[in-house]
Amino acid sequence: MQPKLKEMLLDLSTEPYKRTGKFNYHWARGKLWHDPIFAALIDQSVFPNGARILDLGCGRGLLPAWLLAAEQMAEIGNMPDAAPPPKGLQFRGVELMAHEADCGNQALQPLYGNRVQLVGGDMRKADMSNTDVIAILDVFHYIPIEEQDQMLDQIRAALIPGGIFVTRVGNAGNSLRFRISQLTDRCISFVQGHRLPGMWCRPVDEWIRALESRGFSVQSSPMSAGTPFANVLLIAHVA
Ligand SMILES: C[S@@+](CC[C@H](N)C(=O)[O-])C[C@H]1O[C@@H](n2cnc3c(N)ncnc32)[C@H](O)[C@@H]1O
């Protein structure tokens, strides 16, 4: 995505957070600008038009903020040279920190109505029915490996052929990048008020095997450009 276009999209997608206070607004700007995943999700045309997306561990709803702003920009002809962003997306989100889900609703519902519905709750108990795409971005490592596997079973059962599971995970190993990822995650989580019992990470090859063994076909791409982290985007299609 061209930097100029990214700047315009940043302004449009974060403007709604102004009504939720300075911290949330600046948090949204920092994350959407510095994290390469948001531009990549548009550049790689990950989401089909009209998809019903379930965003587990949705935080303040930055994924819908970004994608719905991109749709608006395309509608008014401001994205002529970019990959066309998806149209008509509907978002449900589940977030452990209810105040973050509330912040996302407060920012986005005045603009997008019930196209964005975020609730406080544990993703392990989420209703996954009536969903075309399930997204879990930077969240899986907060639950133990056995529970990750149970969730992968539920996700596979919930998605029909053509369904997509999108996740970003840390590539566990001895690399300095992975250690920096973990340290940063612990610090940010602590500052945000999370008291995490632990972190459960695995190497990306294990993630791919876990997905393929459940019948997904998987594309992986490094997703840490411009950051010191060891993150990988996995896009898993139900064959
Ligand atoms: C690193 S943030 C990522 C937020 C969002 N996915 C994004 O990319 O902007 C991880 C989020 O997962 C949430 N989380 C952790 N465990 C969870 C669980 N069991 N159920 C729902 N949300 C959870 C945290 O509260 C936090 O907001």
CSV table of C-alpha atoms and ligand atoms in Angstrom, one decimal:
chain,number,residue,atom,x,y,z
A,1,MET,CA,0.0,0.0,0.0
A,2,GLN,CA,1.3,3.4,-1.0
A,3,PRO,CA,2.4,5.5,2.1
A,4,LYS,CA,0.1,8.4,1.1
A,5,LEU,CA,-2.9,6.1,0.8
A,6,LYS,CA,-2.0,4.5,4.1
A,7,GLU,CA,-1.9,7.9,5.8
A,8,MET,CA,-5.4,8.8,4.5
A,9,LEU,CA,-6.7,5.4,5.6
A,10,LEU,CA,-5.1,5.9,9.0
A,11,ASP,CA,-6.9,9.2,9.5
A,12,LEU,CA,-10.3,7.9,8.4
A,13,SER,CA,-10.1,4.7,10.4
A,14,THR,CA,-8.9,6.3,13.7
A,15,GLU,CA,-11.1,9.5,13.6
A,16,PRO,CA,-14.0,7.6,15.3
A,17,TYR,CA,-11.8,6.7,18.3
A,18,LYS,CA,-11.6,10.4,19.2
A,19,ARG,CA,-14.9,10.2,20.9
A,20,THR,CA,-13.6,7.4,23.1
A,21,GLY,CA,-10.7,9.5,24.6
A,22,LYS,CA,-7.2,10.4,23.8
A,23,PHE,CA,-5.6,7.2,24.9
A,24,ASN,CA,-7.7,5.0,22.7
A,25,TYR,CA,-7.3,7.4,19.7
A,26,HIS,CA,-3.5,7.4,20.0
A,27,TRP,CA,-3.4,3.7,20.7
A,28,ALA,CA,-5.4,3.1,17.5
A,29,ARG,CA,-3.1,5.4,15.4
A,30,GLY,CA,0.1,3.8,16.7
A,31,LYS,CA,-1.1,0.2,16.1
A,32,LEU,CA,-2.6,0.8,12.7
A,33,TRP,CA,0.4,2.7,11.5
A,34,HIS,CA,3.2,0.5,12.7
A,35,ASP,CA,1.7,-2.9,12.4
A,36,PRO,CA,2.2,-4.3,8.9
A,37,ILE,CA,-0.7,-6.7,9.1
A,38,PHE,CA,-3.5,-4.2,8.5
A,39,ALA,CA,-2.2,-3.0,5.1
A,40,ALA,CA,-1.2,-6.6,4.2
A,41,LEU,CA,-4.8,-7.9,4.8
A,42,ILE,CA,-6.0,-5.5,2.1
A,43,ASP,CA,-3.0,-5.9,-0.2
A,44,GLN,CA,-3.4,-9.7,-0.1
A,45,SER,CA,-7.2,-9.5,-0.6
A,46,VAL,CA,-7.8,-11.8,2.3
A,47,PHE,CA,-11.5,-11.1,3.0
A,48,PRO,CA,-14.2,-11.9,0.4
A,49,ASN,CA,-16.9,-9.3,-0.2
A,50,GLY,CA,-19.9,-9.7,2.1
A,51,ALA,CA,-18.0,-12.0,4.6
A,52,ARG,CA,-19.4,-12.4,8.1
A,53,ILE,CA,-16.2,-12.1,10.2
A,54,LEU,CA,-15.8,-13.3,13.8
A,55,ASP,CA,-12.8,-11.5,15.4
A,56,LEU,CA,-11.7,-13.4,18.5
A,57,GLY,CA,-9.6,-11.3,20.9
A,58,CYS,CA,-10.8,-8.2,19.0
A,59,GLY,CA,-9.3,-5.6,21.3
A,60,ARG,CA,-10.8,-2.2,20.5
A,61,GLY,CA,-12.0,-3.3,17.1
A,62,LEU,CA,-9.1,-2.1,15.0
A,63,LEU,CA,-9.7,-4.7,12.3
A,64,PRO,CA,-13.3,-3.5,11.5
A,65,ALA,CA,-12.2,0.1,11.9
A,66,TRP,CA,-9.5,-0.4,9.2
A,67,LEU,CA,-11.4,-2.5,6.7
A,68,LEU,CA,-14.6,-0.5,6.9
A,69,ALA,CA,-12.7,2.8,6.4
A,70,ALA,CA,-11.0,1.2,3.4
A,71,GLU,CA,-14.4,0.3,2.0
A,72,GLN,CA,-15.6,4.0,2.5
A,73,MET,CA,-12.4,5.3,0.8
A,74,ALA,CA,-12.9,3.0,-2.2
A,75,GLU,CA,-16.5,4.1,-2.5
A,76,ILE,CA,-15.5,7.7,-2.9
A,77,GLY,CA,-12.8,6.8,-5.4
A,78,ASN,CA,-9.8,7.4,-3.2
A,79,MET,CA,-8.1,4.0,-3.7
A,80,PRO,CA,-7.8,3.8,-7.5
A,81,ASP,CA,-4.4,2.1,-7.7
A,82,ALA,CA,-4.7,-0.2,-4.7
A,83,ALA,CA,-6.1,-3.7,-4.4
A,84,PRO,CA,-9.8,-3.1,-4.1
A,85,PRO,CA,-10.8,-3.5,-0.4
A,86,PRO,CA,-13.6,-5.9,0.5
A,87,LYS,CA,-17.2,-4.6,0.5
A,88,GLY,CA,-20.1,-5.3,2.8
A,89,LEU,CA,-18.2,-7.0,5.6
A,90,GLN,CA,-20.0,-7.7,8.9
A,91,PHE,CA,-18.1,-8.0,12.1
A,92,ARG,CA,-18.7,-9.8,15.4
A,93,GLY,CA,-15.9,-9.6,18.0
A,94,VAL,CA,-15.3,-11.2,21.4
A,95,GLU,CA,-12.8,-9.6,23.8
A,96,LEU,CA,-11.8,-10.6,27.3
A,97,MET,CA,-11.4,-7.0,28.4
A,98,ALA,CA,-15.0,-5.8,28.1
A,99,HIS,CA,-14.0,-2.1,28.3
A,100,GLU,CA,-12.0,-2.6,25.1
A,101,ALA,CA,-15.0,-4.1,23.3
A,102,ASP,CA,-17.1,-1.2,24.6
A,103,CYS,CA,-14.6,1.3,23.3
A,104,GLY,CA,-14.8,-0.3,19.8
A,105,ASN,CA,-18.6,-0.2,19.8
A,106,GLN,CA,-18.6,3.4,21.0
A,107,ALA,CA,-16.2,4.4,18.2
A,108,LEU,CA,-17.6,2.3,15.3
A,109,GLN,CA,-21.4,1.8,15.8
A,110,PRO,CA,-22.3,5.4,15.3
A,111,LEU,CA,-20.8,5.1,11.8
A,112,TYR,CA,-21.5,1.5,10.9
A,113,GLY,CA,-24.5,0.5,13.0
A,114,ASN,CA,-24.8,-3.3,13.6
A,115,ARG,CA,-22.1,-4.1,11.1
A,116,VAL,CA,-19.8,-4.0,14.1
A,117,GLN,CA,-20.9,-5.8,17.3
A,118,LEU,CA,-18.2,-6.4,19.9
A,119,VAL,CA,-18.9,-8.1,23.2
A,120,GLY,CA,-16.9,-8.8,26.3
A,121,GLY,CA,-16.2,-12.5,26.9
A,122,ASP,CA,-13.8,-15.4,26.6
A,123,MET,CA,-13.1,-16.5,23.0
A,124,ARG,CA,-13.1,-20.2,24.2
A,125,LYS,CA,-16.9,-19.9,24.7
A,126,ALA,CA,-17.6,-17.9,21.5
A,127,ASP,CA,-20.6,-18.8,19.3
A,128,MET,CA,-18.9,-19.5,16.0
A,129,SER,CA,-22.0,-20.2,14.0
A,130,ASN,CA,-23.0,-18.2,10.9
A,131,THR,CA,-19.5,-17.1,10.2
A,132,ASP,CA,-17.5,-17.1,6.9
A,133,VAL,CA,-14.1,-15.9,8.3
A,134,ILE,CA,-12.7,-16.4,11.8
A,135,ALA,CA,-9.8,-14.1,12.8
A,136,ILE,CA,-7.5,-14.6,15.8
A,137,LEU,CA,-4.7,-12.0,15.6
A,138,ASP,CA,-2.0,-12.2,18.2
A,139,VAL,CA,-4.2,-13.9,20.8
A,140,PHE,CA,-3.7,-17.7,20.6
A,141,HIS,CA,-0.6,-17.7,22.8
A,142,TYR,CA,-2.7,-16.6,25.8
A,143,ILE,CA,-4.3,-20.0,26.1
A,144,PRO,CA,-2.7,-23.4,26.7
A,145,ILE,CA,-1.7,-25.6,23.8
A,146,GLU,CA,-4.5,-28.2,24.5
A,147,GLU,CA,-7.1,-25.4,24.4
A,148,GLN,CA,-5.6,-24.0,21.2
A,149,ASP,CA,-6.1,-27.4,19.7
A,150,GLN,CA,-9.7,-27.6,20.9
A,151,MET,CA,-10.4,-24.2,19.4
A,152,LEU,CA,-8.9,-25.3,16.1
A,153,ASP,CA,-11.3,-28.2,16.1
A,154,GLN,CA,-14.2,-25.9,16.8
A,155,ILE,CA,-13.1,-23.4,14.1
A,156,ARG,CA,-12.8,-26.2,11.5
A,157,ALA,CA,-16.2,-27.5,12.5
A,158,ALA,CA,-17.8,-24.0,12.3
A,159,LEU,CA,-16.5,-23.1,8.8
A,160,ILE,CA,-18.1,-24.5,5.7
A,161,PRO,CA,-16.2,-25.1,2.4
A,162,GLY,CA,-14.9,-21.7,1.3
A,163,GLY,CA,-14.5,-20.6,4.9
A,164,ILE,CA,-11.3,-18.9,6.0
A,165,PHE,CA,-9.4,-18.9,9.2
A,166,VAL,CA,-6.9,-16.0,9.6
A,167,THR,CA,-4.4,-16.0,12.4
A,168,ARG,CA,-1.1,-14.3,13.3
A,169,VAL,CA,1.2,-16.2,15.6
A,170,GLY,CA,4.7,-15.8,17.0
A,171,ASN,CA,7.1,-18.2,15.5
A,172,ALA,CA,8.5,-19.9,18.7
A,173,GLY,CA,12.2,-20.7,18.8
A,174,ASN,CA,15.5,-19.4,20.1
A,175,SER,CA,15.6,-16.3,17.8
A,176,LEU,CA,16.3,-12.9,19.3
A,177,ARG,CA,13.2,-11.7,17.4
A,178,PHE,CA,11.0,-14.2,19.2
A,179,ARG,CA,12.4,-13.3,22.6
A,180,ILE,CA,11.8,-9.6,21.9
A,181,SER,CA,8.2,-10.4,20.8
A,182,GLN,CA,7.6,-12.2,24.1
A,183,LEU,CA,9.1,-9.5,26.3
A,184,THR,CA,7.2,-6.7,24.5
A,185,ASP,CA,3.9,-8.7,24.7
A,186,ARG,CA,4.4,-9.2,28.5
A,187,CYS,CA,5.1,-5.5,29.0
A,188,ILE,CA,2.1,-4.3,26.9
A,189,SER,CA,-0.2,-6.8,28.4
A,190,PHE,CA,0.8,-5.8,31.9
A,191,VAL,CA,0.3,-2.1,31.2
A,192,GLN,CA,-3.1,-2.8,29.7
A,193,GLY,CA,-4.2,-4.5,32.9
A,194,HIS,CA,-3.9,-8.1,31.8
A,195,ARG,CA,-2.6,-10.5,34.4
A,196,LEU,CA,-1.6,-13.4,32.2
A,197,PRO,CA,-1.1,-16.8,33.7
A,198,GLY,CA,1.5,-17.7,31.0
A,199,MET,CA,2.1,-17.8,27.3
A,200,TRP,CA,2.0,-20.8,25.1
A,201,CYS,CA,3.8,-20.5,21.7
A,202,ARG,CA,4.8,-23.0,19.1
A,203,PRO,CA,7.0,-22.9,16.0
A,204,VAL,CA,5.2,-22.0,12.8
A,205,ASP,CA,5.8,-25.4,11.3
A,206,GLU,CA,3.8,-26.9,14.1
A,207,TRP,CA,0.9,-24.5,13.5
A,208,ILE,CA,0.9,-25.4,9.8
A,209,ARG,CA,0.8,-29.1,10.7
A,210,ALA,CA,-2.0,-28.5,13.2
A,211,LEU,CA,-4.1,-26.7,10.6
A,212,GLU,CA,-3.3,-29.1,7.7
A,213,SER,CA,-4.2,-32.1,9.8
A,214,ARG,CA,-7.7,-30.6,10.2
A,215,GLY,CA,-8.2,-30.2,6.5
A,216,PHE,CA,-7.1,-26.6,6.0
A,217,SER,CA,-4.9,-25.5,3.1
A,218,VAL,CA,-2.5,-23.0,4.5
A,219,GLN,CA,-0.5,-20.0,3.2
A,220,SER,CA,2.0,-18.4,5.5
A,221,SER,CA,3.9,-15.1,5.2
A,222,PRO,CA,6.2,-13.3,7.6
A,223,MET,CA,4.3,-10.5,9.2
A,224,SER,CA,6.8,-8.4,11.2
A,225,ALA,CA,8.2,-6.0,8.6
A,226,GLY,CA,9.4,-2.8,10.3
A,227,THR,CA,9.1,-4.3,13.7
A,228,PRO,CA,11.6,-6.5,15.8
A,229,PHE,CA,9.1,-9.3,16.2
A,230,ALA,CA,8.9,-12.9,14.9
A,231,ASN,CA,5.3,-12.9,13.7
A,232,VAL,CA,3.8,-15.0,10.9
A,233,LEU,CA,0.4,-14.6,9.2
A,234,LEU,CA,-1.4,-17.8,8.4
A,235,ILE,CA,-4.3,-17.9,6.0
A,236,ALA,CA,-6.1,-21.2,6.2
A,237,HIS,CA,-8.8,-22.1,3.7
A,238,VAL,CA,-11.3,-24.9,4.1
A,239,ALA,CA,-10.9,-26.9,1.0
B,1,LIG,C1,-2.3,-8.4,21.4
B,1,LIG,S1,-4.0,-8.0,21.6
B,1,LIG,C2,-4.6,-8.2,19.9
B,1,LIG,C3,-5.9,-7.4,19.7
B,1,LIG,C4,-6.4,-7.5,18.3
B,1,LIG,N1,-6.6,-8.9,17.9
B,1,LIG,C5,-5.6,-6.7,17.3
B,1,LIG,O1,-4.9,-7.3,16.5
B,1,LIG,O2,-5.6,-5.5,17.4
B,1,LIG,C6,-4.6,-9.5,22.3
B,1,LIG,C7,-6.0,-9.4,22.8
B,1,LIG,O3,-6.5,-10.7,23.1
B,1,LIG,C8,-7.3,-10.6,24.2
B,1,LIG,N2,-7.5,-11.9,24.8
B,1,LIG,C9,-6.6,-12.7,25.5
B,1,LIG,N3,-7.1,-13.9,25.9
B,1,LIG,C10,-8.4,-13.8,25.4
B,1,LIG,C11,-9.5,-14.8,25.5
B,1,LIG,N4,-9.3,-16.0,26.1
B,1,LIG,N5,-10.7,-14.4,25.0
B,1,LIG,C12,-10.9,-13.2,24.4
B,1,LIG,N6,-9.9,-12.3,24.3
B,1,LIG,C13,-8.7,-12.6,24.8
B,1,LIG,C14,-6.6,-9.6,25.1
B,1,LIG,O4,-7.5,-9.0,26.1
B,1,LIG,C15,-6.1,-8.6,24.1
B,1,LIG,O5,-7.0,-7.5,23.9
